[in-house]
mmCIF file of C-alpha atoms in Angstrom:
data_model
loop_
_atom_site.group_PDB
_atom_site.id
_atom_site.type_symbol
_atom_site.label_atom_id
_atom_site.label_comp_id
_atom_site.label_asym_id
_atom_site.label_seq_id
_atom_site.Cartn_x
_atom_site.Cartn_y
_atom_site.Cartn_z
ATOM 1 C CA UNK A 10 7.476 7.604 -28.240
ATOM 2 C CA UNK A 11 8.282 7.427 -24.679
ATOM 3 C CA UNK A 12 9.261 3.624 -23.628
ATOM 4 C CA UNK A 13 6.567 3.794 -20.089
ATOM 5 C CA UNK A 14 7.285 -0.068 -19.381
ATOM 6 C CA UNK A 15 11.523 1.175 -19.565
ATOM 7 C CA UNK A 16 10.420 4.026 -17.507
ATOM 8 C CA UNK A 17 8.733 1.771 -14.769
ATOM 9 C CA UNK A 18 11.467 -0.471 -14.635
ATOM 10 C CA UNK A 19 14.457 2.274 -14.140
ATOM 11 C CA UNK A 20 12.319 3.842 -11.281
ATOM 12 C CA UNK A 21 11.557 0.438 -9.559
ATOM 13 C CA UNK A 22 15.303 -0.484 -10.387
ATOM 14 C CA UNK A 23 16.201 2.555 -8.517
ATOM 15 C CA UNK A 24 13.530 2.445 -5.616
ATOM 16 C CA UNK A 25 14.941 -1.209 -4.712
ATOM 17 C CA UNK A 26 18.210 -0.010 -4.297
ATOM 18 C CA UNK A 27 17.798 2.886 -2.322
ATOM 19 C CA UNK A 28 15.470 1.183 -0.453
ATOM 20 C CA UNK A 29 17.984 -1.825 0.434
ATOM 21 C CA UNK A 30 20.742 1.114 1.060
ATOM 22 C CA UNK A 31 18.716 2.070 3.941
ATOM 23 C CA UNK A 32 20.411 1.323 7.810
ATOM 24 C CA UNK A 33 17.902 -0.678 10.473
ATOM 25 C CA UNK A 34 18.042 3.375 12.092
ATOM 26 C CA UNK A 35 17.106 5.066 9.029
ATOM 27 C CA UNK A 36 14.303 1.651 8.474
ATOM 28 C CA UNK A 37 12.747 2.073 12.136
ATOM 29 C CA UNK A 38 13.061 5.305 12.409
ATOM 30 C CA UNK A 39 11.034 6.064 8.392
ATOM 31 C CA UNK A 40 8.630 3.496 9.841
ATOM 32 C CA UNK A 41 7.565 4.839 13.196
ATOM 33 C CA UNK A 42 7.285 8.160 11.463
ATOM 34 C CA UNK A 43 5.127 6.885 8.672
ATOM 35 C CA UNK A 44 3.081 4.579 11.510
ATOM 36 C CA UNK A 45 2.219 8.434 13.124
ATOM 37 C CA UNK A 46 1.136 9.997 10.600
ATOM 38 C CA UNK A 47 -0.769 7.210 9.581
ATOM 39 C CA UNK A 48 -2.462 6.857 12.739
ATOM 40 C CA UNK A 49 -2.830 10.339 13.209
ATOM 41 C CA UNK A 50 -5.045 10.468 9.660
ATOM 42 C CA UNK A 51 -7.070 6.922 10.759
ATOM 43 C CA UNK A 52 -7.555 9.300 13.812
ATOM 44 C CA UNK A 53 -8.586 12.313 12.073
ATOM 45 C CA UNK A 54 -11.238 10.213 9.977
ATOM 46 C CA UNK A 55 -12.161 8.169 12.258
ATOM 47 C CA UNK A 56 -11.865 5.224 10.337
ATOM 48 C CA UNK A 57 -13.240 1.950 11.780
ATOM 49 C CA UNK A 58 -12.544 -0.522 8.429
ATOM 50 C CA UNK A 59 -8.656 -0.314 6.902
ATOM 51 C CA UNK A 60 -7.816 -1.968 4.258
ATOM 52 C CA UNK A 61 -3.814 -2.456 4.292
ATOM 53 C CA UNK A 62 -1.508 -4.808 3.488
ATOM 54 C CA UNK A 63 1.677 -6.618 4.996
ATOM 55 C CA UNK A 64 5.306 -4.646 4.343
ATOM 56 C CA UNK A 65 7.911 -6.807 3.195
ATOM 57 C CA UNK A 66 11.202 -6.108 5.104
ATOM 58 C CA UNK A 67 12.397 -3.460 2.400
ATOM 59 C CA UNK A 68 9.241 -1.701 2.079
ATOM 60 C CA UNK A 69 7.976 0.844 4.642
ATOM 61 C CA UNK A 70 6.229 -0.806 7.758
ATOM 62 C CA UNK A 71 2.945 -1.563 8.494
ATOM 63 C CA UNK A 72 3.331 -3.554 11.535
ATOM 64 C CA UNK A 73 2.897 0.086 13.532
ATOM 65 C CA UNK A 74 -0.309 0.579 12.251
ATOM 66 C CA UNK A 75 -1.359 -3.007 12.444
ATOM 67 C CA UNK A 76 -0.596 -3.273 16.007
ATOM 68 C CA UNK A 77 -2.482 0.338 16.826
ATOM 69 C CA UNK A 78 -5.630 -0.945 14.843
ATOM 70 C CA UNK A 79 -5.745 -4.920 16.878
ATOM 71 C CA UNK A 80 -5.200 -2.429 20.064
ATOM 72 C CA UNK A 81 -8.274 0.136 19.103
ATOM 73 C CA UNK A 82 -10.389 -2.077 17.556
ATOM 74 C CA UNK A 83 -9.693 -1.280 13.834
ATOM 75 C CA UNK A 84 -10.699 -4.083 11.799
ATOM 76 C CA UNK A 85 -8.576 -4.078 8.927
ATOM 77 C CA UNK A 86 -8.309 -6.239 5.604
ATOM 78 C CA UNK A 87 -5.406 -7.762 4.236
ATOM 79 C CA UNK A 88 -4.873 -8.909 0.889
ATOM 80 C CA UNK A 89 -4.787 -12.527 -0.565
ATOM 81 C CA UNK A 90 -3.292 -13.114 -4.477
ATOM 82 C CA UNK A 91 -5.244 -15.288 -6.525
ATOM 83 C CA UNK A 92 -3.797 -16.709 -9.292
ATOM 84 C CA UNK A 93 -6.175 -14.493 -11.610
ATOM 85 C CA UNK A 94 -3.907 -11.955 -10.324
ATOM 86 C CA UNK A 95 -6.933 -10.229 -8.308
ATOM 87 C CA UNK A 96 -7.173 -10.041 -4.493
ATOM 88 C CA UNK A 97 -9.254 -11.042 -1.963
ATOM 89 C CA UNK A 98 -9.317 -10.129 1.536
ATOM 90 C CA UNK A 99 -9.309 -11.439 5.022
ATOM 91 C CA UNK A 100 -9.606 -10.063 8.463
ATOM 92 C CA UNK A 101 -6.124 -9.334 10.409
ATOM 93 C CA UNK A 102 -5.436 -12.531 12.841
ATOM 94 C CA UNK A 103 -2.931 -13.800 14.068
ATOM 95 C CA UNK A 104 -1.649 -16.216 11.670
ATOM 96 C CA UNK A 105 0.297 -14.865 8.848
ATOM 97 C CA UNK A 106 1.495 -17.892 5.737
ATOM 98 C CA UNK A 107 3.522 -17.351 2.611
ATOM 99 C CA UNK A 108 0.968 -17.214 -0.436
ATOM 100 C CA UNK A 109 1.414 -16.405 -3.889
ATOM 101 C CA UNK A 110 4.501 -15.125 -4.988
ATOM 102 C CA UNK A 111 5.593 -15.745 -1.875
ATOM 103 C CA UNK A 112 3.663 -12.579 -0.359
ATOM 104 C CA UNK A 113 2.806 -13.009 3.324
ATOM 105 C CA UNK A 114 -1.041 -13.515 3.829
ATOM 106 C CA UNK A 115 -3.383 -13.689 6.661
ATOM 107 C CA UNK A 116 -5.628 -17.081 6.593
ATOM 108 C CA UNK A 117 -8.776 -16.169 8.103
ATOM 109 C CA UNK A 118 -11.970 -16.475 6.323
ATOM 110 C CA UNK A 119 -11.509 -14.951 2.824
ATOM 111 C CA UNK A 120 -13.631 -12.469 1.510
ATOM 112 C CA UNK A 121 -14.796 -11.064 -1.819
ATOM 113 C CA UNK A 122 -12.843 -8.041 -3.687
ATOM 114 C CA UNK A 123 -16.079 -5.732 -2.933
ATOM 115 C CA UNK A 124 -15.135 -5.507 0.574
ATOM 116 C CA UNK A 125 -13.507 -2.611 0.053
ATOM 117 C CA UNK A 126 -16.127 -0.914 -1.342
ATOM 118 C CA UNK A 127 -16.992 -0.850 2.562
ATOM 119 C CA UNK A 128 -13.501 0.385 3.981
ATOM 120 C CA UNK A 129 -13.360 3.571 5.200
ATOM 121 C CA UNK A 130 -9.662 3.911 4.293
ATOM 122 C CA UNK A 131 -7.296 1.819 1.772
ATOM 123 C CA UNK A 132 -3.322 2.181 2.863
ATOM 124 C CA UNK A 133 -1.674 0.583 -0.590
ATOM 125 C CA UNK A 134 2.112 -0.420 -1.008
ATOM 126 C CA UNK A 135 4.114 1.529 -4.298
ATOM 127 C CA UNK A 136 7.316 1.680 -5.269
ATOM 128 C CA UNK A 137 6.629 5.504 -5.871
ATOM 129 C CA UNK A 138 4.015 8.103 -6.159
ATOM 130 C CA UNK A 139 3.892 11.388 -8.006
ATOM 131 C CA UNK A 140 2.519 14.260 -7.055
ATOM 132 C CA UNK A 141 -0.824 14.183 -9.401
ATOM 133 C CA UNK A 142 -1.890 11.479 -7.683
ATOM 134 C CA UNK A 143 -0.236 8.465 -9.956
ATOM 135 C CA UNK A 144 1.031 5.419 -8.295
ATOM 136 C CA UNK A 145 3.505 3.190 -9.336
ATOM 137 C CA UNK A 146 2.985 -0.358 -7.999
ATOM 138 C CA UNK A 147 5.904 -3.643 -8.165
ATOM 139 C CA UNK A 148 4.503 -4.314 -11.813
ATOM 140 C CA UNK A 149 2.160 -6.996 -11.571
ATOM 141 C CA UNK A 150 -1.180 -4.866 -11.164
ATOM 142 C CA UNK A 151 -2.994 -6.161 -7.583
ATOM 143 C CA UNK A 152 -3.983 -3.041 -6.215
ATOM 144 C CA UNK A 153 -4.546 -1.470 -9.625
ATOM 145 C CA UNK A 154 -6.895 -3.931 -10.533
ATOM 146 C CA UNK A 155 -8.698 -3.938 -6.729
ATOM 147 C CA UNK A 156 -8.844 -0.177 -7.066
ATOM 148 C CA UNK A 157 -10.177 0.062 -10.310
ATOM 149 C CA UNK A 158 -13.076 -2.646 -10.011
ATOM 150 C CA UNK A 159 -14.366 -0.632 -6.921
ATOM 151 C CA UNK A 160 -17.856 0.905 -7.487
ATOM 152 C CA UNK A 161 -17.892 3.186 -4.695
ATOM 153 C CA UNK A 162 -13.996 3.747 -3.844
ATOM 154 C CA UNK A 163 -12.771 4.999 -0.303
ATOM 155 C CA UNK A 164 -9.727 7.366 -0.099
ATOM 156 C CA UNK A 165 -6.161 5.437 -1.166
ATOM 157 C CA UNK A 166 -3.330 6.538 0.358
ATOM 158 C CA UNK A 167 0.273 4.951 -1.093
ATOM 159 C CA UNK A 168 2.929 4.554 2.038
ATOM 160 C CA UNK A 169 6.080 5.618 0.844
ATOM 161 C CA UNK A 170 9.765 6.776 1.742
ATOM 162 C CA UNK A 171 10.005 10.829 0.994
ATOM 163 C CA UNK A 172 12.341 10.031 -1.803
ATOM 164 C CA UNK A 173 9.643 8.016 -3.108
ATOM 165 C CA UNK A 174 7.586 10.643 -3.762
ATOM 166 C CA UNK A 175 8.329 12.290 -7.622
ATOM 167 C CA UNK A 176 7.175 15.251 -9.943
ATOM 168 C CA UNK A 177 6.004 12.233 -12.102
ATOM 169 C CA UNK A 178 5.661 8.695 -12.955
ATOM 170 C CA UNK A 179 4.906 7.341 -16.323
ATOM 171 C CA UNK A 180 1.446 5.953 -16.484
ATOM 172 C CA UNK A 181 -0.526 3.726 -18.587
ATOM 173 C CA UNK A 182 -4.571 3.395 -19.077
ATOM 174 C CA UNK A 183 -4.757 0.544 -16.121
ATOM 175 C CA UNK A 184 -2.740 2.511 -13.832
ATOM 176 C CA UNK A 185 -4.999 3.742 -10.909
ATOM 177 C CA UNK A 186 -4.472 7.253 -9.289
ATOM 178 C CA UNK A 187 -4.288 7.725 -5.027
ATOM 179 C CA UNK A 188 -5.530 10.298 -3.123
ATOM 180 C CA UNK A 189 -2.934 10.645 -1.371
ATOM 181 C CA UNK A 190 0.728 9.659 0.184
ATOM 182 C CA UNK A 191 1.975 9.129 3.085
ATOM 183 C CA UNK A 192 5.664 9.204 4.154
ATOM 184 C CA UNK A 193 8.008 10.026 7.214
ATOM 185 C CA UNK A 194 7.148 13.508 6.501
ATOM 186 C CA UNK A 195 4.026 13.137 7.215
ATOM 187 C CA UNK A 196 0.853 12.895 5.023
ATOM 188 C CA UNK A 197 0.280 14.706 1.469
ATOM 189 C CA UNK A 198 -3.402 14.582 -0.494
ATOM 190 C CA UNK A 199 -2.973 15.385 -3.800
#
């Protein structure tokens, strides 16, 4: 029987590293070409509720597509950890505080999980993505739990680094699927 927690692990293990191997170029660079093709698909949609989240510094950038939503008029929803492990969800402001897990948070009004039934558009972090769809999260099961209480679910796409995107991940029953990734390359729906 194939060991999917060992599995996880080794691929996180290995997406950490490569990810803190990267130079500030290769960073900025990854992250303006993600922002593009990003905005280019909010574009394309023409989405009008985001729900996204804030990058830590080794994961790819959001601030990009943060700062093009604030300047169009995007509203888009950040998460907020409860200690139930579920997330709720506030507007984008401009006040940002460490929360749980020390996670940076907005601190505007907080609102109920089922706002994203309302999104037109969920961006979700990953470590990595495969290409049936299967995302693999940091292990403690936010977005997998958000995305699989949804009722009516809008498209998820996982940002990721190209190297981030495999033939396969291992996945388990609570493990939620994307629609998509998107990466400096540009944007693939699966």
């Amino acid at each position: 029987m194939v060991d999917a927690q060992g599995e996880k692990r080794a691929i996180r293990a290995q997406v950490r590293a490569s990810r803190l191997a990267r130079t500030d170029d290769e960073r900025r660079a990854a992250d303006d070409a993600i922002a593009a093709a990003t905005i280019a698909y909010l574009q394309e949609v023409g989405a009008r509720d985001v729900a996204a989240y804030l990058a830590l510094p080794e994961e790819p950038g959001t601030d990009g597509i943060l700062a093009w939503a604030r300047a169009h008029d995007v509203r888009v929803l950040l998460p907020i950890v409860r200690q139930d492990g579920l997330l709720d969800w506030a507007e984008q402001g401009d006040t940002i505080a460490e929360g749980a897990f020390g996670l940076p948070e907005p601190t505007g009004e907080v609102l109920p999980p089922t706002v994203l039934c309302d999104v037109d558009v969920i961006l979700a972090p990953a470590s990595a993505v495969d290409r049936r769809g299967m995302r693999l999260g940091w292990g403690r099961g936010f977005f997998d739990k958000a995305l699989g209480a949804l009722g009516r679910r809008p498209p998820v796409y996982a940002l990721v680094f190209d190297d981030e995107i495999l033939d396969a991940v291992p996945a388990e029953a609570h493990d939620q699927p994307v629609d998509g990734a998107i990466a400096p390359s540009g944007r693939l729906t699966f």
